[in-house]
Coordinates of C-alpha atoms in Angstrom, one line a residue:
M476 CA -23.9 -30.4 60.2
G477 CA -20.6 -31.3 58.5
T478 CA -19.7 -29.0 55.6
S479 CA -19.3 -30.6 51.6
L480 CA -17.3 -29.0 48.6
S481 CA -18.1 -30.2 45.2
F482 CA -16.0 -29.2 42.4
D483 CA -17.1 -30.4 38.8
V484 CA -15.0 -29.5 35.5
L485 CA -16.2 -29.9 32.4
Y486 CA -14.1 -30.3 29.0
D487 CA -14.9 -29.3 25.7
T488 CA -14.0 -33.4 25.0
D489 CA -17.6 -34.1 27.2
E490 CA -15.0 -35.6 30.1
R491 CA -15.6 -34.6 33.4
L492 CA -13.4 -33.9 36.3
S493 CA -15.6 -33.8 39.3
V494 CA -14.4 -33.7 43.3
Y495 CA -16.4 -34.0 46.3
A496 CA -15.8 -33.9 49.8
E497 CA -17.4 -33.4 53.2
G498 CA -17.0 -33.3 56.7
G499 CA -16.4 -29.7 58.9
V500 CA -13.0 -27.7 58.5
S501 CA -10.4 -30.3 57.1
T502 CA -13.1 -29.5 54.0
L503 CA -13.0 -26.3 54.0
P504 CA -10.2 -24.7 55.7
H505 CA -10.3 -21.3 57.0
G506 CA -10.4 -18.4 54.3
W507 CA -12.1 -20.6 52.0
C508 CA -16.2 -19.0 51.1
G509 CA -17.1 -21.1 48.7
T510 CA -17.0 -20.9 45.4
D511 CA -14.9 -17.7 45.8
V512 CA -11.4 -19.1 46.2
F513 CA -11.6 -20.5 42.6
L514 CA -12.8 -17.6 40.9
E515 CA -10.4 -15.8 42.6
F516 CA -7.6 -18.6 41.5
F517 CA -8.9 -18.6 38.2
L518 CA -8.6 -14.9 38.0
K519 CA -5.0 -14.5 39.2
K520 CA -4.1 -17.2 36.3
L521 CA -6.1 -15.1 33.3
D522 CA -4.4 -12.2 34.9
A523 CA -1.6 -13.3 35.3
D524 CA -0.2 -14.9 31.0
R525 CA -4.3 -13.9 29.7
R526 CA -4.1 -18.4 28.7
L527 CA -7.6 -19.0 30.7
V528 CA -10.5 -18.6 28.2
P529 CA -12.8 -21.0 25.9
P530 CA -10.4 -23.8 24.0
L531 CA -10.2 -22.2 20.5
Y532 CA -12.4 -24.3 18.0
S533 CA -11.5 -22.8 15.1
C534 CA -8.7 -20.5 13.7
I535 CA -9.8 -18.7 9.4
Y536 CA -6.8 -17.2 8.2
S537 CA -7.6 -14.8 4.7
C538 CA -5.2 -12.9 2.3
S539 CA -6.7 -11.2 -0.4
S540 CA -4.5 -8.0 -3.1
R541 CA -6.5 -5.3 -3.0
Q542 CA -6.2 -5.5 -7.1
N543 CA -6.6 -8.3 -8.0
G544 CA -9.2 -9.6 -4.9
F545 CA -9.0 -13.5 -3.0
L546 CA -5.1 -14.7 -3.2
Y547 CA -6.4 -17.7 0.0
S548 CA -8.0 -19.0 3.5
L549 CA -5.7 -21.3 5.9
E550 CA -8.5 -22.4 8.1
L551 CA -8.2 -24.9 11.5
E552 CA -11.1 -26.4 12.6
T553 CA -11.9 -28.9 15.1
D554 CA -14.0 -31.3 13.6
R555 CA -16.4 -34.0 16.5
N556 CA -16.9 -36.4 13.8
L557 CA -12.8 -36.7 14.3
P558 CA -10.9 -38.5 16.8
E559 CA -10.6 -36.2 19.6
K560 CA -7.0 -35.4 19.2
Q561 CA -7.2 -34.5 15.5
A562 CA -8.4 -31.6 13.3
I563 CA -9.0 -30.9 10.1
F564 CA -6.8 -28.2 7.8
K565 CA -8.5 -26.6 4.9
E566 CA -6.4 -24.4 2.2
I567 CA -8.7 -22.4 -0.2
L568 CA -7.4 -21.3 -3.7
P569 CA -8.5 -19.5 -6.6
Q570 CA -7.9 -21.5 -9.4
R571 CA -8.6 -19.0 -12.4
T572 CA -8.9 -19.7 -16.3
A573 CA -9.6 -17.8 -19.5
D574 CA -13.5 -19.2 -19.5
N575 CA -13.3 -18.3 -15.4
P576 CA -11.6 -15.4 -14.6
F577 CA -12.6 -14.8 -11.5
G578 CA -11.2 -18.5 -10.5
E579 CA -13.3 -21.2 -8.8
L580 CA -12.3 -22.5 -5.2
V581 CA -9.9 -25.5 -5.1
V582 CA -9.4 -27.1 -1.1
K583 CA -7.1 -29.1 0.1
Q584 CA -8.0 -30.7 3.2
V585 CA -5.7 -32.5 5.6
I586 CA -6.0 -34.5 9.1
V587 CA -3.7 -33.3 11.8
P588 CA -3.3 -33.5 15.0
K589 CA -4.9 -31.0 17.0
E590 CA -2.1 -30.0 19.2
K591 CA -1.5 -27.1 16.1
L592 CA -5.0 -25.4 16.7
E593 CA -4.0 -25.4 20.5
A594 CA -0.7 -23.9 19.6
I595 CA -2.3 -20.7 18.3
E596 CA -4.2 -20.9 21.6
T597 CA -0.6 -19.5 22.7
I598 CA 0.5 -17.4 20.1
I599 CA -3.0 -14.7 21.0
A600 CA -2.6 -15.3 25.0
K601 CA 1.5 -14.0 23.8
Y602 CA 0.0 -11.0 22.5
H603 CA -3.2 -10.7 24.0
M604 CA -5.2 -10.9 20.7
R605 CA -8.4 -11.2 22.7
D606 CA -7.5 -7.2 23.8
W607 CA -7.7 -6.0 19.9
K608 CA -11.9 -7.0 19.7
D609 CA -14.0 -4.5 18.1
L610 CA -11.2 -1.6 16.9
P611 CA -11.8 1.0 15.4
Y612 CA -10.3 1.2 11.1
R613 CA -7.5 2.9 10.4
E614 CA -8.6 6.3 8.3
N615 CA -5.4 5.9 6.1
L616 CA -4.9 2.5 4.4
E617 CA -1.9 1.7 2.6
G618 CA -3.0 1.5 -1.4
N619 CA -1.4 -2.3 -2.6
T620 CA -1.1 -3.8 0.2
D621 CA -2.8 -7.0 0.4
F622 CA -5.3 -7.1 3.0
I623 CA -5.7 -9.9 5.6
S624 CA -8.2 -11.3 7.6
I625 CA -8.2 -13.7 11.2
V626 CA -11.2 -15.7 12.5
F627 CA -10.9 -17.5 15.9
N628 CA -13.4 -18.9 17.0
C629 CA -14.8 -20.4 20.1
S630 CA -16.4 -23.2 21.8
D631 CA -18.6 -20.7 23.8
G632 CA -19.9 -18.2 20.3
N633 CA -17.3 -15.9 21.6
N634 CA -15.6 -15.0 18.4
I635 CA -12.9 -12.9 17.6
C636 CA -12.7 -11.2 13.9
L637 CA -9.5 -9.1 13.4
D638 CA -8.2 -8.1 10.6
S639 CA -5.3 -5.3 9.2
D640 CA -7.5 -2.9 8.1
Q641 CA -7.9 -2.0 11.9
E642 CA -6.2 0.2 14.0
L643 CA -4.4 -2.9 15.5
P644 CA -1.3 -2.4 18.4
P645 CA 2.3 -2.1 16.2
E646 CA 3.0 -5.7 17.1
Y647 CA 0.1 -6.8 14.9
K648 CA 2.2 -7.5 11.8
D649 CA 4.6 -10.2 14.3
A650 CA 1.2 -11.5 15.5
F651 CA -0.7 -12.4 11.8
E652 CA 2.3 -14.0 11.2
A653 CA 2.6 -16.2 13.7
V654 CA -0.7 -17.2 13.3
H655 CA 0.1 -17.7 9.4
Q656 CA 3.2 -19.9 10.0
A657 CA 1.5 -21.8 12.8
L658 CA -0.9 -22.9 10.1
T659 CA 1.5 -23.1 7.4
E660 CA 2.9 -25.1 9.8
A661 CA 0.6 -27.5 10.8
E662 CA 0.0 -28.7 6.8
K663 CA 3.6 -29.4 6.4
A664 CA 3.5 -31.9 9.1
A665 CA -0.1 -33.6 7.9
L666 CA 1.7 -33.9 4.8
T667 CA 4.5 -35.6 5.9
Q668 CA 2.8 -37.9 8.3
L669 CA 1.3 -38.7 5.0
K670 CA 4.3 -39.4 3.1
K671 CA 5.2 -41.8 5.9

């Protein structure tokens, strides 16, 4: 009786890559033990650069002042109603008036390339930000600094919520700034395309 090999990869775009082979040692060379070899390969990749993770579905960066409250929110997310290479960028700002000192939220929304969202995956991997999940909060907080929160939503529901009040590693400021810059550049790229 021959040996068979079947390997399926399902992408978040609902595309599928399938490989099938049948026939003795030519199919499964010596040392290959079912799915173990694939599991070992992907685990090594994961340990090497922390890039093997569920695709990022959305990123939300919010900033508020301890004195004045909410300042702004930058959001980048995929939308299944759009072509697979596009995502939505939102900038949410409070617009304060004499009648409404707390301000109503004003939303600017543009379409951006999905690669801008994928670029944030690189930042998450570079700073190992998944390891920062569920860290405790600091006891001694600086009084006048802005409060920043970042939420990464993955398509498998494994979300990461980080904020500047947690006991994050020293490099968190660089990581937060890199995410902020990536979101700002996404908006600039989209607005440049609109002007053309």
